[in-house]
Short mmCIF file of N, CA and C in Angstrom, two decimals:
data_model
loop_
_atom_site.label_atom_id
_atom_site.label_comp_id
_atom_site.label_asym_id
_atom_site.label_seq_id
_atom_site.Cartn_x
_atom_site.Cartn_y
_atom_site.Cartn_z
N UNK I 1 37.13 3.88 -2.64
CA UNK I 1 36.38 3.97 -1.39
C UNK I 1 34.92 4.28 -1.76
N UNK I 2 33.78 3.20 -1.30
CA UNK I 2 32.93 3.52 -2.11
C UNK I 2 32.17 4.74 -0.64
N UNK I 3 32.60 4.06 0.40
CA UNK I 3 32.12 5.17 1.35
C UNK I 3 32.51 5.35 2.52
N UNK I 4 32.38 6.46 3.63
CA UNK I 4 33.58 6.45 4.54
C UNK I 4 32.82 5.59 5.94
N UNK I 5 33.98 4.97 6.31
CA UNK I 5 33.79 4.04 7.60
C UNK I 5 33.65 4.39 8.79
N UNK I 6 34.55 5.52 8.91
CA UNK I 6 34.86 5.97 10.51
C UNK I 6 34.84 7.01 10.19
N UNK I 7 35.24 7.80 11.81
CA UNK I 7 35.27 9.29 11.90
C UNK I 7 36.26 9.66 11.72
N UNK I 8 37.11 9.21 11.66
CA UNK I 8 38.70 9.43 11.27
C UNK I 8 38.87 9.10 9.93
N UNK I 9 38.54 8.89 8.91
CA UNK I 9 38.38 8.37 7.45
C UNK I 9 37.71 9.53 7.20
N UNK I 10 36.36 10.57 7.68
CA UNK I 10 35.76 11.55 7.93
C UNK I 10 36.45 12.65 8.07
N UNK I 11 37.42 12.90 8.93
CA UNK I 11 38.40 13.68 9.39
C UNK I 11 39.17 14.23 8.44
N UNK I 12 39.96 13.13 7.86
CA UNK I 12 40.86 12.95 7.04
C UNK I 12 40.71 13.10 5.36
N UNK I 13 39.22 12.66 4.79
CA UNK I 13 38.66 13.14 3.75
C UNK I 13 38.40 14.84 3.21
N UNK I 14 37.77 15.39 5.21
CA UNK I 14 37.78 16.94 4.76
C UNK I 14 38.64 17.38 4.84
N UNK I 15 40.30 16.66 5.39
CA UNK I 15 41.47 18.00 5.42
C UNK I 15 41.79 18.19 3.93
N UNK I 16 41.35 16.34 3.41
CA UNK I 16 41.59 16.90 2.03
C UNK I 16 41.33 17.33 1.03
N UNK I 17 40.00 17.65 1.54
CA UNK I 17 39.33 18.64 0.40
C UNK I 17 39.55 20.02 0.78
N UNK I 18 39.44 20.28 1.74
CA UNK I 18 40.03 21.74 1.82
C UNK I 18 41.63 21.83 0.99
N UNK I 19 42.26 20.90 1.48
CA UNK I 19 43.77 21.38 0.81
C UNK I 19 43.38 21.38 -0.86
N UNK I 20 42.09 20.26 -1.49
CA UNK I 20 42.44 20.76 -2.95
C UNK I 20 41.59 22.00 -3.17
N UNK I 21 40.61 22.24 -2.49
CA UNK I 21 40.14 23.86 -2.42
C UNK I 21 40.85 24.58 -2.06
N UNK I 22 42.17 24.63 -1.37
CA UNK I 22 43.05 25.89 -1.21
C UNK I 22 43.74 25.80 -2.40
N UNK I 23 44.25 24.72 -3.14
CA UNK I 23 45.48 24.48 -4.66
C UNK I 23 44.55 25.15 -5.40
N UNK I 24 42.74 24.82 -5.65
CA UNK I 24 42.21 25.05 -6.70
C UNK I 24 41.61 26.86 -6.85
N UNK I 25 42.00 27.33 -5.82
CA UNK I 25 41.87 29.16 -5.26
C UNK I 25 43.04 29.43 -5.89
N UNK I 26 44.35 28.73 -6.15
CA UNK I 26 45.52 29.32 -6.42
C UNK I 26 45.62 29.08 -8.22
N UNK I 27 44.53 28.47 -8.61
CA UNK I 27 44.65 28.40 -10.16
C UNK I 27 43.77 29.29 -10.82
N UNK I 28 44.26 29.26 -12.04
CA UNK I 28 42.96 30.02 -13.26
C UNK I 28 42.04 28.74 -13.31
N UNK I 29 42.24 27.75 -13.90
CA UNK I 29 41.35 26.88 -14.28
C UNK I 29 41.09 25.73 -12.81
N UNK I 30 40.29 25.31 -12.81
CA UNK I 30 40.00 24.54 -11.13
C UNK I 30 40.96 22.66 -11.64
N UNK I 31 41.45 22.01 -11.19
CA UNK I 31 42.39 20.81 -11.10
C UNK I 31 41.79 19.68 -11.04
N UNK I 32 41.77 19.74 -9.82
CA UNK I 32 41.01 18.73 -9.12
C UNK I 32 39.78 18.49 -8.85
N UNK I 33 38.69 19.14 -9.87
CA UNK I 33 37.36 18.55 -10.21
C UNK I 33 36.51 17.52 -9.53
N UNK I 34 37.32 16.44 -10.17
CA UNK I 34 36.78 15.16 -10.00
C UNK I 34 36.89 14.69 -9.18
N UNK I 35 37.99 14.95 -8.42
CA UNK I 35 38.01 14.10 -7.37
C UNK I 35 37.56 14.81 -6.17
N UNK I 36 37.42 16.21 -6.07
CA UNK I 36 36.67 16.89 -5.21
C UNK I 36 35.19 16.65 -5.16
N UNK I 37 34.66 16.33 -6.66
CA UNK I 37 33.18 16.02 -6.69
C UNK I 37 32.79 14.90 -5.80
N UNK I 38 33.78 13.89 -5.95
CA UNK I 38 33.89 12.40 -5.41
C UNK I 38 33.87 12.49 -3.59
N UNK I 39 34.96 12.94 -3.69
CA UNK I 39 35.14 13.72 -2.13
C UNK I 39 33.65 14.60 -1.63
N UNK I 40 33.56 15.42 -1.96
CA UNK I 40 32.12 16.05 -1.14
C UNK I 40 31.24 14.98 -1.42
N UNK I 41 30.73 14.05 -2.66
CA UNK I 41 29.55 13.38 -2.21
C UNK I 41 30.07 12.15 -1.18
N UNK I 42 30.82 11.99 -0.87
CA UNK I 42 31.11 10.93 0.22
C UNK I 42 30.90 11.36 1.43
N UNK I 43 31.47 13.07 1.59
CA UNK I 43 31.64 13.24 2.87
C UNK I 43 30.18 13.98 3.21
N UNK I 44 29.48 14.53 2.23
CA UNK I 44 27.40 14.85 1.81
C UNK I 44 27.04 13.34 2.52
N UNK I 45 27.16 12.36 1.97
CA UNK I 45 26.69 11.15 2.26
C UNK I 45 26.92 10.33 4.16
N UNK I 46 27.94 10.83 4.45
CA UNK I 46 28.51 10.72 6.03
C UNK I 46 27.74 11.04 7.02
N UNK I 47 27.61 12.65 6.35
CA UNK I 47 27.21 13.73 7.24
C UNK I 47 25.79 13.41 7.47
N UNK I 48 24.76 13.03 6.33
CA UNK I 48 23.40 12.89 6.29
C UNK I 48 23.16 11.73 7.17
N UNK I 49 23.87 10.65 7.01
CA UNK I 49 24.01 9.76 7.93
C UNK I 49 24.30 9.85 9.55
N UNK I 50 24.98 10.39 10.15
CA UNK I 50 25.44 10.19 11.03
C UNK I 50 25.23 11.80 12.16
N UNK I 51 25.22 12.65 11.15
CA UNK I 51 24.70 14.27 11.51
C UNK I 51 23.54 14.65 10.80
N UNK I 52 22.51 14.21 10.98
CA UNK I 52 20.63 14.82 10.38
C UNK I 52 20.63 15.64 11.04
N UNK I 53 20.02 16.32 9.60
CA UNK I 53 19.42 18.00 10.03
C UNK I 53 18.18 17.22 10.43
N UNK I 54 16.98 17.85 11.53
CA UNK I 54 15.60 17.98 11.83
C UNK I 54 15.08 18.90 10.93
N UNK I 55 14.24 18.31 10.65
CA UNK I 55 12.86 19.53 10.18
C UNK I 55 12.77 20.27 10.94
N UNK I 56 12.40 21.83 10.59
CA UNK I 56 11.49 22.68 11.83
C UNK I 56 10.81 22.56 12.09
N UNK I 57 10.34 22.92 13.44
CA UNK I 57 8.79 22.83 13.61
C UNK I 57 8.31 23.57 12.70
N UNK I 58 6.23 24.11 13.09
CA UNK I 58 5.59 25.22 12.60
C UNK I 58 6.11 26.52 13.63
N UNK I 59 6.59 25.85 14.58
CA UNK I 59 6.73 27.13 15.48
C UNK I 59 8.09 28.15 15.62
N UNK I 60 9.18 27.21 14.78
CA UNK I 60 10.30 27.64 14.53
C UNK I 60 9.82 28.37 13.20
N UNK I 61 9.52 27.93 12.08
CA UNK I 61 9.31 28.41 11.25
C UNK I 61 8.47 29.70 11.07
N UNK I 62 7.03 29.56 11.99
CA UNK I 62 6.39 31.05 12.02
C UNK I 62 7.55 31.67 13.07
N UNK I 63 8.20 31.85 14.12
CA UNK I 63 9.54 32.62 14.30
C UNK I 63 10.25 33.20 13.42
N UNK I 64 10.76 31.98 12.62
CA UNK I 64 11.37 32.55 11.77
C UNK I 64 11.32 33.65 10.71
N UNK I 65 9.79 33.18 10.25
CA UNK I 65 9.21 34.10 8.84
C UNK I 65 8.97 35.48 9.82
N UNK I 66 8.69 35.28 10.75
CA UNK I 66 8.32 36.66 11.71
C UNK I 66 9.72 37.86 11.71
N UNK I 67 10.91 37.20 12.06
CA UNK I 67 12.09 37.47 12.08
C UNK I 67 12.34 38.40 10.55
N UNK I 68 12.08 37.40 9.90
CA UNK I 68 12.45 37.79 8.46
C UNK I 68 11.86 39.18 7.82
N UNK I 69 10.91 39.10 7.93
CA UNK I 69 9.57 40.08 7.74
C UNK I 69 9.27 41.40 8.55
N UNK I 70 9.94 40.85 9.67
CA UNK I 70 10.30 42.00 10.58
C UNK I 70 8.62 41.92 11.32
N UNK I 71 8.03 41.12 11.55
CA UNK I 71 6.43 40.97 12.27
C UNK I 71 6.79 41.03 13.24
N UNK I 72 5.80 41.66 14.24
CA UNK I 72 5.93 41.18 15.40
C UNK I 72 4.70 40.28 15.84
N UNK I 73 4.38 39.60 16.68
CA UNK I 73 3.01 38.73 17.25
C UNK I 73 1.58 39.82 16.76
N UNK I 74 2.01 40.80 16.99
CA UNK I 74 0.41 41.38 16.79
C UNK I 74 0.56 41.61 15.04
N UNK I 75 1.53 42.24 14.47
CA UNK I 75 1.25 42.40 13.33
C UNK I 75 0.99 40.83 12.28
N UNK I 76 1.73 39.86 13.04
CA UNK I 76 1.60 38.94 12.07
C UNK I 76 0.08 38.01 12.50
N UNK I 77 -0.95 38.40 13.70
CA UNK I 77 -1.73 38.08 13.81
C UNK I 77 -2.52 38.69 12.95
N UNK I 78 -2.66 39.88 12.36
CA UNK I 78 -3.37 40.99 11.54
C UNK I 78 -3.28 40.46 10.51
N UNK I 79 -2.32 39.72 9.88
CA UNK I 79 -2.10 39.18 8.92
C UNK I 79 -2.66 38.27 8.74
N UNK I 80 -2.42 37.49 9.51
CA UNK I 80 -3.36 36.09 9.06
C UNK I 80 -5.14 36.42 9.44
N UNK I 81 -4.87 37.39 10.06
CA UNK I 81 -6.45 37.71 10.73
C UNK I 81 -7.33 36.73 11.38
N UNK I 82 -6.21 36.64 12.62
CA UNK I 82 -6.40 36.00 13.65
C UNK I 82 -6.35 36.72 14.87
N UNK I 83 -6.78 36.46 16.48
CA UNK I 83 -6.53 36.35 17.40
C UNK I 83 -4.82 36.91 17.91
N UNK I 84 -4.43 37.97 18.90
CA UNK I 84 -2.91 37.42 19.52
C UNK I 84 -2.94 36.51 20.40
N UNK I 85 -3.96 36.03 20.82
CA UNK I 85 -4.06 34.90 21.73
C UNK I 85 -3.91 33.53 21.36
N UNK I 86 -4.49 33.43 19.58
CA UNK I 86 -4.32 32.38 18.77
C UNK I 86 -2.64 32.43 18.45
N UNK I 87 -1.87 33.67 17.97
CA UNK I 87 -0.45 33.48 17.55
C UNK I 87 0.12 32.90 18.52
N UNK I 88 -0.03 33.98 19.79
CA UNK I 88 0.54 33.11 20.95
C UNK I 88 0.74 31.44 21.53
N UNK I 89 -0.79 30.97 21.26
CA UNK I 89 -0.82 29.13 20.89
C UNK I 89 0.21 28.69 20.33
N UNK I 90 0.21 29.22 18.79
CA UNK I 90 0.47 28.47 17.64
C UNK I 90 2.13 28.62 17.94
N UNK I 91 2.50 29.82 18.64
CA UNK I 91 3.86 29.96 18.61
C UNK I 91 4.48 29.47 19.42
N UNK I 92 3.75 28.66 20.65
CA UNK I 92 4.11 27.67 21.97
C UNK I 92 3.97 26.19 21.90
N UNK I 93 3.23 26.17 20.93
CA UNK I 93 2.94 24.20 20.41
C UNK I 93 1.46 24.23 20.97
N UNK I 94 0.87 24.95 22.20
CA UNK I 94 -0.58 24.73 22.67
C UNK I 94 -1.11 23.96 21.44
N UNK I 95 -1.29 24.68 20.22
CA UNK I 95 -2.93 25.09 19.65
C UNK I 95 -1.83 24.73 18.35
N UNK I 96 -2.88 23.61 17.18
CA UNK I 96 -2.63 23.41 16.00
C UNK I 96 -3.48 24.56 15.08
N UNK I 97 -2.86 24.46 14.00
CA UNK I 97 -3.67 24.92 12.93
C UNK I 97 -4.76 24.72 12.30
N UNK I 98 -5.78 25.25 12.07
CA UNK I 98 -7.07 24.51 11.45
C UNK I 98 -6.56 24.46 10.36
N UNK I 99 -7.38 23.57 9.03
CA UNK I 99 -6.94 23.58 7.96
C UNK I 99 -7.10 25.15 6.64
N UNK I 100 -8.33 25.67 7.16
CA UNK I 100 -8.08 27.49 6.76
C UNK I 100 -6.92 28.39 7.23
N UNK I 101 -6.66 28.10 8.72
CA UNK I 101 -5.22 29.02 9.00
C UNK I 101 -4.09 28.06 8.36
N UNK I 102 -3.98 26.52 8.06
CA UNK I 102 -2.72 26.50 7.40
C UNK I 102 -2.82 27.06 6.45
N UNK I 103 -3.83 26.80 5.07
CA UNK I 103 -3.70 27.49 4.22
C UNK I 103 -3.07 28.68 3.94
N UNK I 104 -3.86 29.82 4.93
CA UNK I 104 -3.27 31.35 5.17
C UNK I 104 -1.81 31.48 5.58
N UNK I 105 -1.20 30.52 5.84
CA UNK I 105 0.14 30.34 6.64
C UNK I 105 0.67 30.25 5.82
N UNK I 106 0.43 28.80 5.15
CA UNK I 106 1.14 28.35 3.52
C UNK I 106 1.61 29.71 2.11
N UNK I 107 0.37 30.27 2.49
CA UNK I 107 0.28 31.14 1.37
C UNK I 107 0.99 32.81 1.53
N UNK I 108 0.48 32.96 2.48
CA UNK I 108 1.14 34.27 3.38
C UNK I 108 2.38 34.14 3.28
N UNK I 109 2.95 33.02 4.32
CA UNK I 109 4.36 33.15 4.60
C UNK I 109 5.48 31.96 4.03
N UNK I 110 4.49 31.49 3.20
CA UNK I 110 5.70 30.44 1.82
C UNK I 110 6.42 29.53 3.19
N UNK I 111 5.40 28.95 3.61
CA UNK I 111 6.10 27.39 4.96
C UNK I 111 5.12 26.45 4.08
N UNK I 112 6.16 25.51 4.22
CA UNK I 112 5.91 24.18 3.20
C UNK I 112 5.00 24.05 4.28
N UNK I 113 3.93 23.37 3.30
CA UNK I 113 2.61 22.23 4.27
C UNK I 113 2.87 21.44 4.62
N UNK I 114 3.77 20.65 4.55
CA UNK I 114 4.58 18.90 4.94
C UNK I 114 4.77 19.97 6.71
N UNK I 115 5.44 21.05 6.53
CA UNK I 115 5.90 21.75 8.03
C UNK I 115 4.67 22.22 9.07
N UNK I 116 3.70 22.66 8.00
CA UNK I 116 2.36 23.09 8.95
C UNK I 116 1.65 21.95 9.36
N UNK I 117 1.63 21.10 8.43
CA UNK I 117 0.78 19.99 8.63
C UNK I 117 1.37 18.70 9.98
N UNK I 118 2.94 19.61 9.94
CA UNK I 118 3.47 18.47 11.03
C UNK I 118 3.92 16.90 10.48
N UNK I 119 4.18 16.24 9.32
CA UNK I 119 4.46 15.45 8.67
C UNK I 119 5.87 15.42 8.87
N UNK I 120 6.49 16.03 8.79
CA UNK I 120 7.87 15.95 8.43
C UNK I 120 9.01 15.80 9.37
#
């Protein structure tokens, strides 16, 4: 099978990789290797196809890093040493980034530029 056809060929591929991931939990040494390797890149290959992840926005992403970091709007405006009126923009879609605040964005909070820049 060089690749899967349907959703039921889909279906039926992951019951069976789970069942050789439950045999290969019950061994010392793992079994079925190869054909599990074979199996996930088919059903990797399905999924990319037919279920795409989206990129984040910039606005999911400054959320996110905010989340992470534990910022809130004013502290992470301090940070970039900006405006809360500017975070507020940037965090609604209003207002893009100039190319100095991506930078500070990029660098500050490690968001790919393909994401600030909106490319992706």
């Amino acid at each position: 099978m060089a690749r899967i056809n349907s959703e039921e060929q889909y279906k039926a591929l992951q019951v069976r990789m789970e069942e050789l991931l439950q045999a290969n939990s019950n061994e010392e040494a793992p079994v079925y290797l190869a054909e599990l390797e074979v199996l996930g890149n088919l059903i990797a290959d399905y999924e990319e196809e037919h279920f795409p992840i989206a990129a984040p926005t910039l606005q999911e992403m400054l959320r996110e890093r905010m989340q992470e970091k534990g910022l809130t709007q004013s502290e992470l405006a301090k940070l970039l040493k900006i405006s809360q009126a500017r975070i507020s923009e940037l965090l609604t879609g209003k207002r893009e980034p100039t190319l100095q605040l991506g930078r500070k964005i990029h660098n500050l909070l490690d968001i790919d530029s393909d994401i600030i820049l909106g490319v992706c």
